[in-house]
Short mmCIF file of C-alpha atoms and ligand atoms in Angstrom, two decimals:
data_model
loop_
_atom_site.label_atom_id
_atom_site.label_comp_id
_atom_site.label_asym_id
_atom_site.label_seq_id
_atom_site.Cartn_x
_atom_site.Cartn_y
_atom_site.Cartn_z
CA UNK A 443 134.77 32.15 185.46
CA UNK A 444 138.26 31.27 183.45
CA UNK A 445 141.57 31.42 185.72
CA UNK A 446 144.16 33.14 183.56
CA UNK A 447 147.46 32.62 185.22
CA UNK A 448 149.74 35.29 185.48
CA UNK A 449 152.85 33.75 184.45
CA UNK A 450 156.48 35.41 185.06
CA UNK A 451 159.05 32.39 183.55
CA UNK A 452 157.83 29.83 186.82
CA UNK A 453 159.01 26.70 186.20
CA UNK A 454 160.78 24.15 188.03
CA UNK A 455 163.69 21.34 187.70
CA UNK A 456 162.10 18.19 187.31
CA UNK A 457 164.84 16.46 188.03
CA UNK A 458 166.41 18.71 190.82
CA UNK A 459 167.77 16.67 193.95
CA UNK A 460 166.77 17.31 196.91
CA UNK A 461 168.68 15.77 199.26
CA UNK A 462 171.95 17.27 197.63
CA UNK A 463 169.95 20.13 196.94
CA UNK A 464 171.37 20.44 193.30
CA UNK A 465 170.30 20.61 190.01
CA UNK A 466 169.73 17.51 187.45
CA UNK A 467 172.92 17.07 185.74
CA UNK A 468 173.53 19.37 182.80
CA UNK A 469 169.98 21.08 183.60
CA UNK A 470 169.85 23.89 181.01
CA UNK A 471 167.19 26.64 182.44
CA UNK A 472 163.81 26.59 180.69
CA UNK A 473 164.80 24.31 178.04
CA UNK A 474 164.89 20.92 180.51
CA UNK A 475 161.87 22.68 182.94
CA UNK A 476 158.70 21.97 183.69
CA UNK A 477 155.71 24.77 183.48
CA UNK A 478 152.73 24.18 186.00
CA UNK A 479 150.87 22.61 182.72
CA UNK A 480 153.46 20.16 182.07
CA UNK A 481 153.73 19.03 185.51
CA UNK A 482 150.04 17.77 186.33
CA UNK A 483 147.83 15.48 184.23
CA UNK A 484 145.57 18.80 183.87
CA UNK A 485 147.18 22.16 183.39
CA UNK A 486 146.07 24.51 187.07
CA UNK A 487 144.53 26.95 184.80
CA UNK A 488 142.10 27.95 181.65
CA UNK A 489 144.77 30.26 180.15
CA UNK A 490 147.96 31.94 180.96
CA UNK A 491 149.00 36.28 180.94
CA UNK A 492 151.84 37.40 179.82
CA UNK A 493 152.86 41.25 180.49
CA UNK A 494 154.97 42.80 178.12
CA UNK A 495 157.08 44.11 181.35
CA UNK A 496 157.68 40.95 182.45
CA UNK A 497 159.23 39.95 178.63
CA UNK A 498 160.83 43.35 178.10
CA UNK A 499 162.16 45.18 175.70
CA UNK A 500 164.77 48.70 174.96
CA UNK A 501 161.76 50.27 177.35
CA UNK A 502 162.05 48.21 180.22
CA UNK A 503 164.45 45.39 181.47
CA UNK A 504 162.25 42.34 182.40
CA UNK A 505 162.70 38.92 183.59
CA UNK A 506 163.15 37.17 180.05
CA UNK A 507 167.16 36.78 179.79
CA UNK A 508 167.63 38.90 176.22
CA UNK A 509 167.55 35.31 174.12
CA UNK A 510 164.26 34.12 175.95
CA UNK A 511 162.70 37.70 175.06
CA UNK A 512 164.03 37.58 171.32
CA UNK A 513 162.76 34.25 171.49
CA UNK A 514 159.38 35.25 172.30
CA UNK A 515 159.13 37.58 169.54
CA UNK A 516 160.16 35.21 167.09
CA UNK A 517 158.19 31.71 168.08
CA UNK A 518 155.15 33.36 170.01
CA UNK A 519 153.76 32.95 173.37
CA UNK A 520 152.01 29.80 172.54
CA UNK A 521 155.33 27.95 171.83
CA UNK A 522 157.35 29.74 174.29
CA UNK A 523 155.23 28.23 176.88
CA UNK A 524 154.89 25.12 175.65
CA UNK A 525 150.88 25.34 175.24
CA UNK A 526 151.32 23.97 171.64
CA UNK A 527 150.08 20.52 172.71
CA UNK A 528 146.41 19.17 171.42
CA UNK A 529 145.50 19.61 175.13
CA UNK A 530 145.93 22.95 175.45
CA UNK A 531 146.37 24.69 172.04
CA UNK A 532 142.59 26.32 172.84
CA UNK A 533 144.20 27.32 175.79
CA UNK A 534 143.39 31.36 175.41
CA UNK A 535 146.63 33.51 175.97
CA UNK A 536 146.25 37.21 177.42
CA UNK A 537 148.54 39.36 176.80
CA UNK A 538 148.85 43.33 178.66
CA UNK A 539 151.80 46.11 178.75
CA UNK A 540 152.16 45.32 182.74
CA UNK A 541 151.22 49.26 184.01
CA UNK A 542 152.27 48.76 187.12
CA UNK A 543 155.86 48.98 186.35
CA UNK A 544 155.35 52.61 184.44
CA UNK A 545 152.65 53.67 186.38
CA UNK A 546 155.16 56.34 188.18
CA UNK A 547 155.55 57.84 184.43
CA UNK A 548 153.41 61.11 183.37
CA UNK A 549 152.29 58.79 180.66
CA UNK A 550 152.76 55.12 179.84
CA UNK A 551 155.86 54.58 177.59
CA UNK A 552 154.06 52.44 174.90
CA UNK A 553 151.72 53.33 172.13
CA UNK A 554 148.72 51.78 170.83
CA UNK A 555 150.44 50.60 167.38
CA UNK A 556 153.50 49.19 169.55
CA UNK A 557 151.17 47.30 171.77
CA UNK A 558 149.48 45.81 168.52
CA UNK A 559 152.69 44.93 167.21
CA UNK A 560 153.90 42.87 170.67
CA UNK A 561 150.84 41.14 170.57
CA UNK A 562 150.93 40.30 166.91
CA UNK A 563 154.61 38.96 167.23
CA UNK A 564 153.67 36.77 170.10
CA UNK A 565 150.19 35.80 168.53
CA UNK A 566 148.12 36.63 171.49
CA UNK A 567 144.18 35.27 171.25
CA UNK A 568 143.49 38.32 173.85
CA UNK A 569 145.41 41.67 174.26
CA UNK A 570 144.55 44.84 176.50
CA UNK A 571 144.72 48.01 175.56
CA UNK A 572 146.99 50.41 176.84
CA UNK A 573 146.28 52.10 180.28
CA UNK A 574 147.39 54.05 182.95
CA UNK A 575 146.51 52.84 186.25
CA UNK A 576 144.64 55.77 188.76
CA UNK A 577 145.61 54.92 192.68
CA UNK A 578 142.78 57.31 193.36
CA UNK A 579 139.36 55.42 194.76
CA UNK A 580 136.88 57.61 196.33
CA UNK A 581 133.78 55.58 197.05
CA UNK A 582 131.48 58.97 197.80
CA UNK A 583 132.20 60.41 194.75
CA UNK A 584 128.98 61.09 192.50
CA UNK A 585 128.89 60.32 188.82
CA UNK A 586 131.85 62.49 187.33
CA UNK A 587 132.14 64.02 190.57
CA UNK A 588 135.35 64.18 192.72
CA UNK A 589 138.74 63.11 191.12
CA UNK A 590 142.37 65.08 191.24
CA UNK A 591 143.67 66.12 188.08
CA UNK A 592 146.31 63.26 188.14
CA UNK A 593 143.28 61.14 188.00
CA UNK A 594 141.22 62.22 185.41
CA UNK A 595 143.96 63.07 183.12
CA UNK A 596 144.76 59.27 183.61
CA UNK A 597 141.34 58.42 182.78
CA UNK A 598 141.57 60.31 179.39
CA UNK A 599 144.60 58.58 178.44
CA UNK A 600 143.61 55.46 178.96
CA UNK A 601 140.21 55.90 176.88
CA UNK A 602 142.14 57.99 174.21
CA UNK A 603 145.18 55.18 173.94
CA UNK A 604 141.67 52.77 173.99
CA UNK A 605 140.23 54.51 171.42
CA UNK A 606 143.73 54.03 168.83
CA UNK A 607 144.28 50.52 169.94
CA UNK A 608 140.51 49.01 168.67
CA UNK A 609 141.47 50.34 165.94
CA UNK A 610 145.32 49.34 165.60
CA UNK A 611 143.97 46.08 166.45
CA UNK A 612 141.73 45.47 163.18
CA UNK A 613 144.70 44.31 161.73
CA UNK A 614 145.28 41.38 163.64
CA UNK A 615 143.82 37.92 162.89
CA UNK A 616 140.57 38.12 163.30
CA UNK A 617 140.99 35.20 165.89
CA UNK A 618 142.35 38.13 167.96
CA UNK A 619 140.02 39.42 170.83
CA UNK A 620 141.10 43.02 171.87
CA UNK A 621 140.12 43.96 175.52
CA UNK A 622 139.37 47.13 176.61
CA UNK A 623 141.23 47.96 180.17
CA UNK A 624 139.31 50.39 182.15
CA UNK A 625 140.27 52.82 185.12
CA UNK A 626 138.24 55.20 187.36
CA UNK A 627 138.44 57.23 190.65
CA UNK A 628 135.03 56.04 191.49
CA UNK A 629 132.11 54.05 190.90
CA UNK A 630 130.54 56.06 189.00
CA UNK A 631 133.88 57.44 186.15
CA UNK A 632 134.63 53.36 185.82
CA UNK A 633 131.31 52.78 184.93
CA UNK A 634 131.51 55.86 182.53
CA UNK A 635 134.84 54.05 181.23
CA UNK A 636 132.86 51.08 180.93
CA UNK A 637 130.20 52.77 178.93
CA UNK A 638 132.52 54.64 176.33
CA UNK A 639 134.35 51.43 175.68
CA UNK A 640 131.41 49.74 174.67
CA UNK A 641 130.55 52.59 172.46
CA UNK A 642 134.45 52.08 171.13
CA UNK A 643 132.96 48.39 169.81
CA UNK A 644 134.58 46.80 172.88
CA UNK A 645 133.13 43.43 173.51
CA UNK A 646 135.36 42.29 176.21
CA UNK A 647 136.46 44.93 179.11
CA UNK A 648 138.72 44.43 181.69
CA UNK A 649 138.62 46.40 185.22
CA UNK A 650 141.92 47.28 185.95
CA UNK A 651 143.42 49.17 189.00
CA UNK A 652 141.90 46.76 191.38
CA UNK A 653 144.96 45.55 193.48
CA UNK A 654 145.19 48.08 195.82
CA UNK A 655 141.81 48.05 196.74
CA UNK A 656 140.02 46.62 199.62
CA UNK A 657 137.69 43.92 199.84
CA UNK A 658 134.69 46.59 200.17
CA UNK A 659 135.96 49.20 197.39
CA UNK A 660 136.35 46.35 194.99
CA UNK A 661 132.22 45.23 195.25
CA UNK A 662 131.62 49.07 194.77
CA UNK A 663 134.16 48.84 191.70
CA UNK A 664 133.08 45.82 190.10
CA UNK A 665 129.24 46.51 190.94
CA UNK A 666 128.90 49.69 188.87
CA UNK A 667 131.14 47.97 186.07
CA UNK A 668 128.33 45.32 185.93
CA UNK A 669 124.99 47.59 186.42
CA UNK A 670 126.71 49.99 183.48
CA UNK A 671 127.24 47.09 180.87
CA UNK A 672 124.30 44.72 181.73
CA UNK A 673 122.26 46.30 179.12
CA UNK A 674 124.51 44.91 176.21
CA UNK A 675 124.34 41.12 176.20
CA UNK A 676 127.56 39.82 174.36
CA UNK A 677 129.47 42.40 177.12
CA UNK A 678 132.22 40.23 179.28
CA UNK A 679 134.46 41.64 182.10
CA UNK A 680 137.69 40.61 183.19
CA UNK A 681 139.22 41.38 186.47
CA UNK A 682 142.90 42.52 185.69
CA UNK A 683 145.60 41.42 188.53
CA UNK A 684 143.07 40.51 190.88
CA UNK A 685 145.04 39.26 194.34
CA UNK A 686 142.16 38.69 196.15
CA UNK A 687 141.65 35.71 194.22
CA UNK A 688 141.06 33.46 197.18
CA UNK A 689 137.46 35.55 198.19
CA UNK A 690 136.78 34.90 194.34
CA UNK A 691 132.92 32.79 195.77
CA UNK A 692 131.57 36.03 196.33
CA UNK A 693 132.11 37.49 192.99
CA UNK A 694 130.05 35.04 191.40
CA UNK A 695 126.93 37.06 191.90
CA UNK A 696 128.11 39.04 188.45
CA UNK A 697 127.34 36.93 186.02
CA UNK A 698 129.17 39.14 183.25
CA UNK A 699 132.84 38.07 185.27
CA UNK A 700 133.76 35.57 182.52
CA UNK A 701 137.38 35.97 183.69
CA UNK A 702 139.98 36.57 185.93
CA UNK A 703 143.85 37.04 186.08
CA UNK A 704 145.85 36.30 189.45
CA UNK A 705 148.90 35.22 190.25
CA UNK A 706 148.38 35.29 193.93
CA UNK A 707 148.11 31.00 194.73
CA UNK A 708 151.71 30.77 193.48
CA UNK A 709 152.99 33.94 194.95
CA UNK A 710 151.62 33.26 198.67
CA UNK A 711 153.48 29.80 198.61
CA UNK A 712 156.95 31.94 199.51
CA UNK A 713 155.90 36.05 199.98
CA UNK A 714 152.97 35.40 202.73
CA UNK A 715 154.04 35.14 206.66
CA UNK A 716 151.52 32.73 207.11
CA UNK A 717 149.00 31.12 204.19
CA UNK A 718 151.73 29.42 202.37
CA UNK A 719 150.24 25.97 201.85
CA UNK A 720 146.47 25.34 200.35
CA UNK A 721 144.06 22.86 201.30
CA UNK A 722 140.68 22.37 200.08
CA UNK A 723 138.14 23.13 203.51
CA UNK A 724 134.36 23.16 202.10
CA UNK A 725 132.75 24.51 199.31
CA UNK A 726 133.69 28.04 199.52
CA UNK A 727 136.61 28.43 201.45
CA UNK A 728 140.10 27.13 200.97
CA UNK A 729 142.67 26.19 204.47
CA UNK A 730 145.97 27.37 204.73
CA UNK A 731 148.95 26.36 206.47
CA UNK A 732 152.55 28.11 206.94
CA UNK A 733 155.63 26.14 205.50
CA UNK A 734 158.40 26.19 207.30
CA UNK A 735 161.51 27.72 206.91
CA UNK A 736 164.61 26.27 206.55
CA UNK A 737 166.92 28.79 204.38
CA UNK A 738 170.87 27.93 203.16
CA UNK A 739 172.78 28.91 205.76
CA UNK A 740 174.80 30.07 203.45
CA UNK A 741 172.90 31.79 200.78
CA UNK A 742 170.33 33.92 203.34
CA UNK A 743 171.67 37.23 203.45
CA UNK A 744 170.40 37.65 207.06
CA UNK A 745 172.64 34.69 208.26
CA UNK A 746 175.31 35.27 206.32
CA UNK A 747 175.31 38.90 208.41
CA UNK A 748 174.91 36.83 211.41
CA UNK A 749 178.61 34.87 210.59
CA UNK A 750 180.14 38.12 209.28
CA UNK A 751 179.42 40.25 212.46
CA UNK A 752 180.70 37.16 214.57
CA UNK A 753 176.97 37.40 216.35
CA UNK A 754 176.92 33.32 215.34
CA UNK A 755 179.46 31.28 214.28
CA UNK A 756 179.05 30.03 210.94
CA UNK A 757 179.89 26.50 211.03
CA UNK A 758 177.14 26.28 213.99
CA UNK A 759 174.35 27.87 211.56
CA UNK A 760 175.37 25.09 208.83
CA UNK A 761 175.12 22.44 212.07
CA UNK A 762 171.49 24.00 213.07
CA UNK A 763 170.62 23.89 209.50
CA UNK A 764 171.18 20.25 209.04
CA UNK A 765 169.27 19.30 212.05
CA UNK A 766 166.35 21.69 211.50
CA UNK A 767 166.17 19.47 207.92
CA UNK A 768 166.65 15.64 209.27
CA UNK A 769 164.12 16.69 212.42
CA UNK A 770 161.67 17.73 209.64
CA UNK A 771 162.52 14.24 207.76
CA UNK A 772 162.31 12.15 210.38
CA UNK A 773 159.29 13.49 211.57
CA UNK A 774 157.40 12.79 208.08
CA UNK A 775 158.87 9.06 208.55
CA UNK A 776 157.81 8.49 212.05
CA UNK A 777 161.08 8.86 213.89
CA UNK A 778 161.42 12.31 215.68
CA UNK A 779 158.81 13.35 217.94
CA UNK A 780 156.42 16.58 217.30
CA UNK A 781 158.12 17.87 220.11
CA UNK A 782 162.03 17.18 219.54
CA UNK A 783 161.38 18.54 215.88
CA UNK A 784 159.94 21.88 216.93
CA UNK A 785 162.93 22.24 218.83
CA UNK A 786 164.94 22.06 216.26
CA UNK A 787 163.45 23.76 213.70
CA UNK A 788 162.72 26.86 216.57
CA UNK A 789 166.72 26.41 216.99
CA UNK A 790 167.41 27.49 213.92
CA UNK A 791 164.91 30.28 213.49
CA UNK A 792 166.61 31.86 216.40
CA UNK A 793 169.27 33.64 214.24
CA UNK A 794 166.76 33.66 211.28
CA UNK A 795 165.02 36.28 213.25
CA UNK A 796 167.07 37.77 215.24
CA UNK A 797 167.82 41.33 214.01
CA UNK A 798 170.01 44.06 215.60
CA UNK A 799 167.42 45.98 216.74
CA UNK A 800 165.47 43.02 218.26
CA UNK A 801 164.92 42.77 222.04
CA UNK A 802 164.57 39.87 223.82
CA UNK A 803 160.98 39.69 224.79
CA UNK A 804 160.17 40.49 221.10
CA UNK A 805 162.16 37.44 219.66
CA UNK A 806 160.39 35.53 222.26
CA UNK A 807 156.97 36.55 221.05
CA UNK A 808 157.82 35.90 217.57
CA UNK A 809 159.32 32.75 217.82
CA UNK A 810 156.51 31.65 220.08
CA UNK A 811 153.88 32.21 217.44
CA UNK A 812 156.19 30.95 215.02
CA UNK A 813 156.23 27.49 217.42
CA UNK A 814 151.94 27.63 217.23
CA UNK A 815 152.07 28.17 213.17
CA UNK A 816 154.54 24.84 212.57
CA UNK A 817 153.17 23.39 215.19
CA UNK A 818 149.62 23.55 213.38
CA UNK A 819 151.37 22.20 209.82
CA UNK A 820 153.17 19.41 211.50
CA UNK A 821 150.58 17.93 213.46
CA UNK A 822 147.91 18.51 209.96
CA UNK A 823 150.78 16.90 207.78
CA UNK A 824 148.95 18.41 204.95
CA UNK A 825 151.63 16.99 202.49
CA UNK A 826 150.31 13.51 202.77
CA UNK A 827 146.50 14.16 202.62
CA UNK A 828 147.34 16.00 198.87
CA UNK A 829 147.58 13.47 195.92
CA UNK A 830 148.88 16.01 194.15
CA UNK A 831 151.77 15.01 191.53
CA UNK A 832 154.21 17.46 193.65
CA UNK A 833 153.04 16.06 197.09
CA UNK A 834 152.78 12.41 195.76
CA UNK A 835 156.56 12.52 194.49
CA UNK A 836 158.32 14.93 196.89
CA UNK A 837 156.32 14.46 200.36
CA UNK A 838 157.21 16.48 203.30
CA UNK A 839 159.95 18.43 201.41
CA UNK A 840 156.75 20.56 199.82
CA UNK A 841 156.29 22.12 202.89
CA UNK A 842 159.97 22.98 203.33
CA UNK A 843 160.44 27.03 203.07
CA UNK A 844 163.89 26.72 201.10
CA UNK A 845 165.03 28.01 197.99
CA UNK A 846 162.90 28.37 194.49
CA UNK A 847 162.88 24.49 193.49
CA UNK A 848 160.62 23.63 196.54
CA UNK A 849 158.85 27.14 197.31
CA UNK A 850 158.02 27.12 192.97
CA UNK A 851 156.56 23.36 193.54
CA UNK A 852 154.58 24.60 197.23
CA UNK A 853 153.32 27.06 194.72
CA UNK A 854 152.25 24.80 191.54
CA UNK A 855 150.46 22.81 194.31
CA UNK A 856 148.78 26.02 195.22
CA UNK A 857 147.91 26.58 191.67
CA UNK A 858 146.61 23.13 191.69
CA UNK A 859 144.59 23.16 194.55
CA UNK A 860 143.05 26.78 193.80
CA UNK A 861 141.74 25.87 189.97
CA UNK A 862 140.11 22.84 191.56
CA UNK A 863 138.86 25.30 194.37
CA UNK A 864 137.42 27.22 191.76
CA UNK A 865 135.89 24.23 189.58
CA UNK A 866 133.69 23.92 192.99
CA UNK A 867 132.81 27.54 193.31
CA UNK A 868 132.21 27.43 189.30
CA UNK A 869 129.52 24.52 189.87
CA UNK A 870 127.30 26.38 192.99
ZN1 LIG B 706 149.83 18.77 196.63
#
């Protein structure tokens, strides 16, 4: 199974100081950064996504500053990410419209020749068609059965917009693979997606709607994908925006899965409570550890409240701050206790969670568990066990919860540790 990473402009200041907690002199964004690839020896992933939300256009706004997205159009996804090198230029690179940011709409704002032209202007190797995601899943459902209007409306979209796209697509190199996306209220109308696609000439289907499924509805998903296209030979899935990328060992028992997209290792380094930090455990399973947080005092909008209301006195934050980071330090060198740097770093996350509407015993409880969870990563010192490029050149500040340029690298090393993860899982 290929890891296609989801990318949305990540990158990171090689040169960014972290003791000033500045930028390299004269940095110029994206130009003088480093992509996951560029960082390690061996890029954290078979091939990268790129969502045409994510680039925008007059449609939608999305991340790409207005230059960066004109500059897409113009030099291509390959050379926009820098994955133009003899290493990687078999690197394959996926390209879909993104539905989840129109998938409010009646009907998705893009047509099948526009979606052809994106991914001819960013010379794509692989491009989805255009869908229209259905919330819907009802596991009981029989065959056809079942399914609000909403639904199956969506479901005739997507095949219909299908349909136009294979064909839109001819005129693309013939390098270009196009993938039909499928979506169903059931295990039985994705498999009857499945089926029509293939009929379309579809060699390469993607299941799509997936991420707000559990574990359970996603083996009922993916199961009557696989027993509907098993018949055809030269049939591969893909598994669109598929978060639970971390339970990916028991997906292996489909052998058509010949890819996956995810962005979820990079994304849990900074937007999960808990698993921010991965660690290779056995075989299967990967061990996580919580990073801990140590915000500006002045940037983080809940302690910034915290000054304004006069609940803390800003000057003492900054002072709380400071210690929370040379505990943490010192700690990594030898020179502060376990004990004296929990402390500390508990000090701090006082105000961090205190709220208006928090009681006493609550904040208590919270910090508490929030003592057990650093308490756990300190004592593991997970940082120096990795021999990671990030880990080998930045040490204990990896672990540090603090603004993009180490949360970004926590995530890389995430990245990192995940593909090899999968390698593993690949080889069983
Ligand atoms: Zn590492």
């Amino acid at each position: 199974m290929k890891f296609i990473f989801a990318d949305s402009l990540d990158f990171v200041d090689p040169r960014f100081d972290f003791v000033n907690d500045i930028n390299g002199e004269g940095r110029e964004p994206y130009w003088d950064d480093v992509f996951p690839h560029e960082i390690f020896e061996q890029a954290p992933y078979d091939g990268v996504l790129i969502s045409r939300a994510t680039v925008g256009d007059a449609i939608y706004k999305g991340k790409y500053t207005e230059s960066q997205s004109m500059r897409f159009r113009r030099v291509g996804a390959r050379e926009h990410l820098r994955l133009n090198t003899p290493e990687h230029i078999e690197k394959p690179i996926f390209g879909d419209n993104g539905a989840f940011s129109y998938s409010s709409m009646a009907e998705p704002p893009y047509t099948a020749k526009d979606t052809v032209e994106f991914y001819g202007d960013g010379k794509f190797t692989h491009g989805c068609s255009v869908d229209h995601i259905i919330f819907e899943f009802d596991s009981n459902a029989k065959g056809m059965g079942g399914g609000t209007d909403d639904s199956r409306k969506r479901y005739e979209i997507t095949l219909q917009l299908a349909s136009e796209f294979y064909e839109e697509s001819k005129q693309l190199k013939k390098s270009f693979t196009p993938i039909g996306v499928i979506q169903g209220w059931s295990p039985g109308s994705l498999a009857a997606s499945a089926t029509e696609l293939v009929k379309m000439g579809y060699r390469y289907l993607a299941i799509g709607g997936l991420v707000p499924l559990k574990s359970d509805e996603i083996h009922l998903a993916v199961a009557a994908v696989h027993d509907a296209v098993k018949k055809w030979p030269s049939v591969k899935l893909h598994l669109l925006g598929f978060a639970k990328a971390d339970t990916l060992h028991e997906f292996t028992k489909y052998s058509k899965i010949a890819s996956f997209d995810s962005t979820s290792p990079l994304i849990k380094a900074f937007k999960d409570s808990v698993r921010n930090y991965y660690e290779p455990l056995d075989d299967r399973s990967l061990n996580y550890y919580t990073a801990i947080r140590i915000p500006q005092a002045i940037e983080n909008n809940i302690l910034k409240n915290h000054a304004k209301t006069g609940l803390y006195r800003q000057e003492d934050l900054l002072k709380m701050e400071r210690s929370a980071l040379k505990s943490v330090r010192d700690y990594s060198k030898g020179k502060c206790s376990l004990e004296n740097t929990l402390d500390s770093l508990i000090e701090y996350s006082e105000p961090l969670q205190t709220r208006k509407s928090t009681d006493d015993e609550a904040l208590k409880r919270k910090l508490h568990t929030l003592r057990t969870h650093y308490k756990r990563t300190l004592e593991n010192k997970p940082w120096e066990k990795c021999d990671c490029n990030i880990c080998r050149d930045i040490g204990v500040e990896t672990i540090i919860f603090r603004a993009s340029n180490r949360n970004r690298r926590r995530g890389f090393h995430n990245l990192k540790v995940y593909y090899d993860h999968l390698q593993r899982i690949n080889n069983l």
